[in-house]
Amino acid sequence: MERMQFGAFVFPHNPAGISCENQGRHATFFCPGHGEVVQRMGGRRRQIRCDGDFVASTPAETATLVADFEDRVADGRPGMLAIPGLTPMVAVLAEHSFTARGMAG
């Protein structure tokens, strides 16, 4: 099974949810004899959001996994992003967040 990867970090589990937004830029103008015409002016950035979990056997292992990810993306440089079902692309990690939840018991 193909797993998601960003740069040198291979995610242990694929995200539960992936959304990909690809907006275009367009101009509308009047052309005599043809009326209103829409022209594509190229694309904007593609925005990809992934939601998932870092899961390990213990909280310490999960913390190590998160720290490894953060170390590998700390420089802020673009890296190759491979997501199952999409063509690999050069991407910039714009933001990420982590939430820890305890288990009742």
Short mmCIF file of N, CA, C and O in Angstrom, two decimals:
data_model
loop_
_atom_site.label_atom_id
_atom_site.label_comp_id
_atom_site.label_asym_id
_atom_site.label_seq_id
_atom_site.Cartn_x
_atom_site.Cartn_y
_atom_site.Cartn_z
N MET A 1 0.84 -1.18 0.00
CA MET A 1 0.00 0.00 0.00
C MET A 1 0.88 1.25 0.00
O MET A 1 1.84 1.35 0.75
N GLU A 2 0.56 2.18 -0.85
CA GLU A 2 1.30 3.43 -0.95
C GLU A 2 0.99 4.31 0.26
O GLU A 2 -0.16 4.44 0.67
N ARG A 3 2.02 4.89 0.85
CA ARG A 3 1.82 5.78 2.00
C ARG A 3 2.22 7.20 1.65
O ARG A 3 3.08 7.43 0.82
N MET A 4 1.58 8.14 2.35
CA MET A 4 1.88 9.55 2.15
C MET A 4 3.30 9.84 2.61
O MET A 4 3.77 9.29 3.61
N GLN A 5 3.97 10.74 1.85
CA GLN A 5 5.33 11.12 2.19
C GLN A 5 5.52 12.60 1.88
O GLN A 5 5.05 13.09 0.87
N PHE A 6 6.21 13.30 2.78
CA PHE A 6 6.62 14.68 2.53
C PHE A 6 8.11 14.76 2.77
O PHE A 6 8.58 14.50 3.88
N GLY A 7 8.86 15.09 1.72
CA GLY A 7 10.32 15.10 1.84
C GLY A 7 10.81 13.73 2.24
O GLY A 7 10.44 12.72 1.64
N ALA A 8 11.62 13.67 3.27
CA ALA A 8 12.19 12.40 3.74
C ALA A 8 11.29 11.70 4.76
O ALA A 8 11.61 10.60 5.20
N PHE A 9 10.18 12.32 5.14
CA PHE A 9 9.31 11.73 6.17
C PHE A 9 8.19 10.92 5.52
O PHE A 9 7.38 11.45 4.77
N VAL A 10 8.17 9.63 5.82
CA VAL A 10 7.09 8.75 5.36
C VAL A 10 6.13 8.58 6.52
O VAL A 10 6.51 8.14 7.60
N PHE A 11 4.88 8.96 6.30
CA PHE A 11 3.88 8.87 7.36
C PHE A 11 3.55 7.41 7.64
O PHE A 11 3.38 6.62 6.71
N PRO A 12 3.47 7.02 8.92
CA PRO A 12 3.19 5.62 9.25
C PRO A 12 1.79 5.19 8.84
O PRO A 12 1.54 4.03 8.59
N HIS A 13 0.86 6.15 8.75
CA HIS A 13 -0.52 5.87 8.34
C HIS A 13 -0.96 6.99 7.40
O HIS A 13 -0.59 8.14 7.60
N ASN A 14 -1.74 6.63 6.40
CA ASN A 14 -2.28 7.66 5.51
C ASN A 14 -3.32 8.47 6.25
O ASN A 14 -3.95 7.98 7.19
N PRO A 15 -3.53 9.72 5.83
CA PRO A 15 -4.52 10.56 6.51
C PRO A 15 -5.93 10.00 6.35
O PRO A 15 -6.24 9.33 5.36
N ALA A 16 -6.77 10.29 7.32
CA ALA A 16 -8.17 9.86 7.27
C ALA A 16 -8.93 10.67 6.23
O ALA A 16 -9.88 10.19 5.62
N GLY A 17 -8.51 11.92 6.03
CA GLY A 17 -9.18 12.78 5.06
C GLY A 17 -8.19 13.63 4.30
O GLY A 17 -7.21 14.11 4.85
N ILE A 18 -8.42 13.78 3.00
CA ILE A 18 -7.59 14.61 2.14
C ILE A 18 -8.51 15.47 1.30
O ILE A 18 -9.45 14.97 0.70
N SER A 19 -8.27 16.78 1.28
CA SER A 19 -9.02 17.65 0.38
C SER A 19 -8.02 18.42 -0.48
O SER A 19 -6.97 18.82 -0.02
N CYS A 20 -8.35 18.57 -1.75
CA CYS A 20 -7.48 19.26 -2.70
C CYS A 20 -8.29 20.34 -3.38
O CYS A 20 -9.31 20.06 -4.02
N GLU A 21 -7.84 21.58 -3.25
CA GLU A 21 -8.52 22.72 -3.84
C GLU A 21 -7.59 23.34 -4.88
O GLU A 21 -6.46 23.69 -4.58
N ASN A 22 -8.08 23.43 -6.10
CA ASN A 22 -7.28 23.96 -7.20
C ASN A 22 -8.08 25.05 -7.89
O ASN A 22 -8.95 24.77 -8.69
N GLN A 23 -7.80 26.30 -7.57
CA GLN A 23 -8.55 27.43 -8.12
C GLN A 23 -7.88 27.95 -9.37
O GLN A 23 -6.66 27.93 -9.50
N GLY A 24 -8.70 28.44 -10.29
CA GLY A 24 -8.19 29.08 -11.49
C GLY A 24 -8.42 30.58 -11.44
O GLY A 24 -9.18 31.08 -10.61
N ARG A 25 -7.73 31.30 -12.32
CA ARG A 25 -7.95 32.74 -12.45
C ARG A 25 -8.54 32.98 -13.83
O ARG A 25 -8.06 32.43 -14.82
N HIS A 26 -9.57 33.82 -13.89
CA HIS A 26 -10.25 34.09 -15.14
C HIS A 26 -10.50 35.58 -15.30
O HIS A 26 -10.66 36.30 -14.32
N ALA A 27 -10.55 36.03 -16.55
CA ALA A 27 -10.89 37.42 -16.86
C ALA A 27 -12.09 37.40 -17.80
O ALA A 27 -12.21 36.54 -18.67
N THR A 28 -12.98 38.33 -17.59
CA THR A 28 -14.15 38.47 -18.44
C THR A 28 -14.05 39.81 -19.17
O THR A 28 -13.75 40.83 -18.55
N PHE A 29 -14.25 39.78 -20.48
CA PHE A 29 -14.20 41.02 -21.24
C PHE A 29 -15.21 40.95 -22.39
O PHE A 29 -15.69 39.87 -22.75
N PHE A 30 -15.53 42.09 -22.95
CA PHE A 30 -16.48 42.18 -24.05
C PHE A 30 -15.72 42.16 -25.37
O PHE A 30 -14.75 42.90 -25.55
N CYS A 31 -16.15 41.31 -26.27
CA CYS A 31 -15.54 41.19 -27.59
C CYS A 31 -16.61 41.52 -28.64
O CYS A 31 -17.60 40.78 -28.75
N PRO A 32 -16.46 42.64 -29.38
CA PRO A 32 -17.48 43.01 -30.36
C PRO A 32 -17.79 41.86 -31.32
O PRO A 32 -16.89 41.21 -31.84
N GLY A 33 -19.05 41.59 -31.50
CA GLY A 33 -19.48 40.52 -32.38
C GLY A 33 -19.58 39.17 -31.70
O GLY A 33 -20.14 38.22 -32.24
N HIS A 34 -19.00 39.05 -30.51
CA HIS A 34 -19.04 37.78 -29.78
C HIS A 34 -19.68 37.92 -28.41
O HIS A 34 -20.00 36.93 -27.77
N GLY A 35 -19.79 39.14 -27.93
CA GLY A 35 -20.36 39.35 -26.60
C GLY A 35 -19.32 39.17 -25.52
O GLY A 35 -18.12 39.38 -25.74
N GLU A 36 -19.77 38.75 -24.38
CA GLU A 36 -18.87 38.57 -23.24
C GLU A 36 -18.07 37.28 -23.39
O GLU A 36 -18.62 36.22 -23.69
N VAL A 37 -16.76 37.39 -23.19
CA VAL A 37 -15.86 36.25 -23.34
C VAL A 37 -15.12 36.04 -22.03
O VAL A 37 -14.70 37.00 -21.38
N VAL A 38 -14.93 34.79 -21.64
CA VAL A 38 -14.17 34.44 -20.43
C VAL A 38 -12.86 33.82 -20.88
O VAL A 38 -12.84 32.90 -21.69
N GLN A 39 -11.76 34.34 -20.35
CA GLN A 39 -10.44 33.83 -20.69
C GLN A 39 -9.75 33.31 -19.44
O GLN A 39 -9.71 33.99 -18.42
N ARG A 40 -9.20 32.12 -19.52
CA ARG A 40 -8.44 31.55 -18.40
C ARG A 40 -7.09 32.25 -18.34
O ARG A 40 -6.39 32.36 -19.34
N MET A 41 -6.73 32.71 -17.15
CA MET A 41 -5.48 33.45 -16.95
C MET A 41 -4.43 32.63 -16.20
O MET A 41 -3.48 33.17 -15.67
N GLY A 42 -4.63 31.35 -16.12
CA GLY A 42 -3.68 30.49 -15.42
C GLY A 42 -4.22 30.06 -14.07
O GLY A 42 -5.30 30.46 -13.65
N GLY A 43 -3.48 29.20 -13.42
CA GLY A 43 -3.92 28.67 -12.14
C GLY A 43 -3.34 29.41 -10.96
O GLY A 43 -2.38 30.17 -11.09
N ARG A 44 -3.95 29.21 -9.85
CA ARG A 44 -3.40 29.70 -8.58
C ARG A 44 -2.76 28.53 -7.88
O ARG A 44 -2.68 27.43 -8.41
N ARG A 45 -2.39 28.74 -6.68
CA ARG A 45 -1.77 27.65 -5.92
C ARG A 45 -2.80 26.55 -5.66
O ARG A 45 -3.99 26.79 -5.55
N ARG A 46 -2.31 25.35 -5.54
CA ARG A 46 -3.13 24.22 -5.15
C ARG A 46 -3.01 24.08 -3.64
O ARG A 46 -1.92 24.12 -3.10
N GLN A 47 -4.14 23.97 -2.97
CA GLN A 47 -4.12 23.85 -1.51
C GLN A 47 -4.60 22.46 -1.14
O GLN A 47 -5.69 22.05 -1.52
N ILE A 48 -3.76 21.75 -0.41
CA ILE A 48 -4.08 20.39 0.02
C ILE A 48 -4.12 20.36 1.53
O ILE A 48 -3.19 20.83 2.20
N ARG A 49 -5.19 19.81 2.06
CA ARG A 49 -5.34 19.65 3.51
C ARG A 49 -5.49 18.17 3.82
O ARG A 49 -6.28 17.48 3.18
N CYS A 50 -4.74 17.73 4.81
CA CYS A 50 -4.81 16.34 5.25
C CYS A 50 -5.13 16.32 6.73
O CYS A 50 -4.56 17.09 7.51
N ASP A 51 -6.05 15.46 7.10
CA ASP A 51 -6.42 15.29 8.51
C ASP A 51 -6.20 13.82 8.87
O ASP A 51 -6.68 12.93 8.17
N GLY A 52 -5.48 13.60 9.95
CA GLY A 52 -5.24 12.23 10.36
C GLY A 52 -4.61 12.20 11.74
O GLY A 52 -4.57 13.20 12.45
N ASP A 53 -4.11 11.04 12.09
CA ASP A 53 -3.56 10.82 13.41
C ASP A 53 -2.16 10.24 13.33
O ASP A 53 -1.84 9.46 12.45
N PHE A 54 -1.33 10.66 14.28
CA PHE A 54 -0.06 9.99 14.53
C PHE A 54 -0.35 8.99 15.63
O PHE A 54 -0.66 9.38 16.76
N VAL A 55 -0.31 7.72 15.31
CA VAL A 55 -0.66 6.69 16.27
C VAL A 55 0.55 5.80 16.51
O VAL A 55 1.21 5.37 15.57
N ALA A 56 0.84 5.56 17.78
CA ALA A 56 1.91 4.65 18.16
C ALA A 56 1.45 3.87 19.39
O ALA A 56 0.37 4.12 19.93
N SER A 57 2.29 2.96 19.84
CA SER A 57 1.91 2.09 20.95
C SER A 57 1.85 2.81 22.29
O SER A 57 1.05 2.45 23.15
N THR A 58 2.70 3.82 22.45
CA THR A 58 2.74 4.54 23.72
C THR A 58 2.76 6.05 23.45
O THR A 58 3.14 6.49 22.36
N PRO A 59 2.39 6.85 24.44
CA PRO A 59 2.50 8.30 24.26
C PRO A 59 3.93 8.75 23.94
O PRO A 59 4.12 9.67 23.14
N ALA A 60 4.91 8.10 24.53
CA ALA A 60 6.31 8.47 24.26
C ALA A 60 6.68 8.20 22.80
O ALA A 60 7.36 9.00 22.16
N GLU A 61 6.22 7.07 22.25
CA GLU A 61 6.49 6.76 20.84
C GLU A 61 5.79 7.76 19.92
O GLU A 61 6.34 8.16 18.90
N THR A 62 4.58 8.16 20.29
CA THR A 62 3.86 9.16 19.50
C THR A 62 4.61 10.49 19.53
O THR A 62 4.77 11.15 18.50
N ALA A 63 5.09 10.89 20.70
CA ALA A 63 5.85 12.14 20.83
C ALA A 63 7.12 12.08 19.98
O ALA A 63 7.49 13.08 19.34
N THR A 64 7.78 10.95 19.94
CA THR A 64 8.98 10.77 19.12
C THR A 64 8.65 10.91 17.65
O THR A 64 9.38 11.54 16.88
N LEU A 65 7.54 10.32 17.22
CA LEU A 65 7.10 10.40 15.84
C LEU A 65 6.81 11.85 15.44
O LEU A 65 7.24 12.32 14.38
N VAL A 66 6.10 12.56 16.29
CA VAL A 66 5.78 13.98 16.02
C VAL A 66 7.07 14.81 15.97
O VAL A 66 7.25 15.65 15.08
N ALA A 67 7.98 14.56 16.91
CA ALA A 67 9.25 15.30 16.93
C ALA A 67 10.07 15.03 15.67
O ALA A 67 10.68 15.96 15.12
N ASP A 68 10.06 13.79 15.20
CA ASP A 68 10.79 13.45 13.97
C ASP A 68 10.20 14.21 12.79
O ASP A 68 10.94 14.79 11.98
N PHE A 69 8.88 14.26 12.69
CA PHE A 69 8.23 15.01 11.62
C PHE A 69 8.61 16.49 11.69
O PHE A 69 9.01 17.09 10.70
N GLU A 70 8.49 17.07 12.88
CA GLU A 70 8.79 18.50 13.03
C GLU A 70 10.25 18.81 12.72
O GLU A 70 10.55 19.84 12.13
N ASP A 71 11.17 17.92 13.08
CA ASP A 71 12.59 18.12 12.76
C ASP A 71 12.81 18.13 11.25
O ASP A 71 13.59 18.93 10.74
N ARG A 72 12.12 17.25 10.55
CA ARG A 72 12.33 17.12 9.11
C ARG A 72 11.71 18.25 8.30
O ARG A 72 12.10 18.49 7.17
N VAL A 73 10.74 18.96 8.87
CA VAL A 73 10.10 20.08 8.13
C VAL A 73 10.49 21.44 8.69
O VAL A 73 10.01 22.46 8.22
N ALA A 74 11.36 21.46 9.68
CA ALA A 74 11.70 22.71 10.38
C ALA A 74 12.35 23.76 9.48
O ALA A 74 12.20 24.95 9.73
N ASP A 75 13.06 23.34 8.44
CA ASP A 75 13.76 24.31 7.59
C ASP A 75 12.81 25.11 6.70
O ASP A 75 13.19 26.13 6.14
N GLY A 76 11.57 24.67 6.53
CA GLY A 76 10.58 25.41 5.76
C GLY A 76 10.76 25.36 4.25
O GLY A 76 10.04 26.03 3.52
N ARG A 77 11.70 24.57 3.78
CA ARG A 77 11.94 24.48 2.34
C ARG A 77 10.89 23.61 1.65
O ARG A 77 10.32 22.72 2.28
N PRO A 78 10.67 23.83 0.36
CA PRO A 78 9.76 22.96 -0.38
C PRO A 78 10.29 21.53 -0.39
O PRO A 78 11.49 21.29 -0.32
N GLY A 79 9.38 20.59 -0.47
CA GLY A 79 9.74 19.17 -0.56
C GLY A 79 8.75 18.44 -1.43
O GLY A 79 7.68 18.96 -1.76
N MET A 80 9.09 17.24 -1.82
CA MET A 80 8.18 16.43 -2.62
C MET A 80 7.08 15.89 -1.71
O MET A 80 7.35 15.37 -0.63
N LEU A 81 5.85 16.04 -2.16
CA LEU A 81 4.69 15.52 -1.44
C LEU A 81 4.08 14.41 -2.28
O LEU A 81 3.69 14.64 -3.43
N ALA A 82 4.03 13.23 -1.73
CA ALA A 82 3.42 12.08 -2.40
C ALA A 82 2.20 11.66 -1.59
O ALA A 82 2.32 11.30 -0.42
N ILE A 83 1.04 11.74 -2.22
CA ILE A 83 -0.22 11.35 -1.59
C ILE A 83 -0.83 10.26 -2.45
O ILE A 83 -0.92 10.42 -3.68
N PRO A 84 -1.24 9.15 -1.85
CA PRO A 84 -1.86 8.10 -2.64
C PRO A 84 -3.01 8.64 -3.49
O PRO A 84 -3.85 9.38 -3.02
N GLY A 85 -2.98 8.30 -4.77
CA GLY A 85 -4.04 8.73 -5.68
C GLY A 85 -3.75 10.02 -6.42
O GLY A 85 -4.46 10.38 -7.34
N LEU A 86 -2.70 10.76 -6.03
CA LEU A 86 -2.34 12.00 -6.70
C LEU A 86 -0.91 11.88 -7.25
O LEU A 86 -0.10 11.13 -6.71
N THR A 87 -0.62 12.63 -8.28
CA THR A 87 0.74 12.69 -8.81
C THR A 87 1.63 13.43 -7.81
O THR A 87 1.22 14.47 -7.30
N PRO A 88 2.82 12.91 -7.49
CA PRO A 88 3.71 13.61 -6.57
C PRO A 88 3.97 15.04 -7.06
O PRO A 88 4.03 15.31 -8.26
N MET A 89 4.10 15.97 -6.10
CA MET A 89 4.27 17.38 -6.43
C MET A 89 5.22 18.04 -5.46
O MET A 89 5.41 17.55 -4.34
N VAL A 90 5.79 19.15 -5.87
CA VAL A 90 6.61 19.96 -4.96
C VAL A 90 5.64 20.77 -4.12
O VAL A 90 4.71 21.39 -4.64
N ALA A 91 5.84 20.76 -2.81
CA ALA A 91 4.91 21.44 -1.90
C ALA A 91 5.67 22.18 -0.82
O ALA A 91 6.84 21.88 -0.53
N VAL A 92 4.99 23.15 -0.24
CA VAL A 92 5.50 23.89 0.91
C VAL A 92 4.53 23.64 2.05
O VAL A 92 3.32 23.80 1.87
N LEU A 93 5.04 23.23 3.19
CA LEU A 93 4.19 23.03 4.35
C LEU A 93 3.89 24.40 4.95
O LEU A 93 4.76 25.05 5.50
N ALA A 94 2.65 24.84 4.80
CA ALA A 94 2.26 26.18 5.26
C ALA A 94 1.92 26.18 6.74
O ALA A 94 2.18 27.16 7.44
N GLU A 95 1.33 25.12 7.23
CA GLU A 95 1.00 25.04 8.65
C GLU A 95 0.70 23.60 9.03
O GLU A 95 0.37 22.78 8.18
N HIS A 96 0.87 23.32 10.28
CA HIS A 96 0.47 22.01 10.82
C HIS A 96 0.15 22.20 12.30
O HIS A 96 0.61 23.13 12.95
N SER A 97 -0.69 21.33 12.80
CA SER A 97 -1.03 21.39 14.23
C SER A 97 -1.25 19.97 14.73
O SER A 97 -1.60 19.07 13.97
N PHE A 98 -1.04 19.81 16.01
CA PHE A 98 -1.22 18.52 16.66
C PHE A 98 -2.09 18.70 17.89
O PHE A 98 -1.95 19.69 18.61
N THR A 99 -2.97 17.76 18.12
CA THR A 99 -3.81 17.75 19.30
C THR A 99 -3.67 16.39 19.96
O THR A 99 -3.83 15.37 19.30
N ALA A 100 -3.37 16.37 21.22
CA ALA A 100 -3.27 15.11 21.96
C ALA A 100 -4.55 14.88 22.74
O ALA A 100 -5.08 15.81 23.36
N ARG A 101 -5.04 13.67 22.69
CA ARG A 101 -6.24 13.31 23.44
C ARG A 101 -5.93 12.09 24.29
O ARG A 101 -5.40 11.11 23.79
N GLY A 102 -6.30 12.16 25.56
CA GLY A 102 -6.13 11.02 26.43
C GLY A 102 -7.28 10.05 26.28
O GLY A 102 -8.35 10.39 25.79
N MET A 103 -7.05 8.83 26.73
CA MET A 103 -8.11 7.83 26.69
C MET A 103 -8.71 7.72 28.08
O MET A 103 -8.00 7.69 29.07
N ALA A 104 -10.01 7.69 28.16
CA ALA A 104 -10.69 7.56 29.46
C ALA A 104 -10.36 6.21 30.06
O ALA A 104 -10.29 5.19 29.38
N GLY A 105 -10.21 6.19 31.36
CA GLY A 105 -10.00 4.89 31.98
C GLY A 105 -9.02 4.95 33.01
O GLY A 105 -8.40 4.88 33.82
#
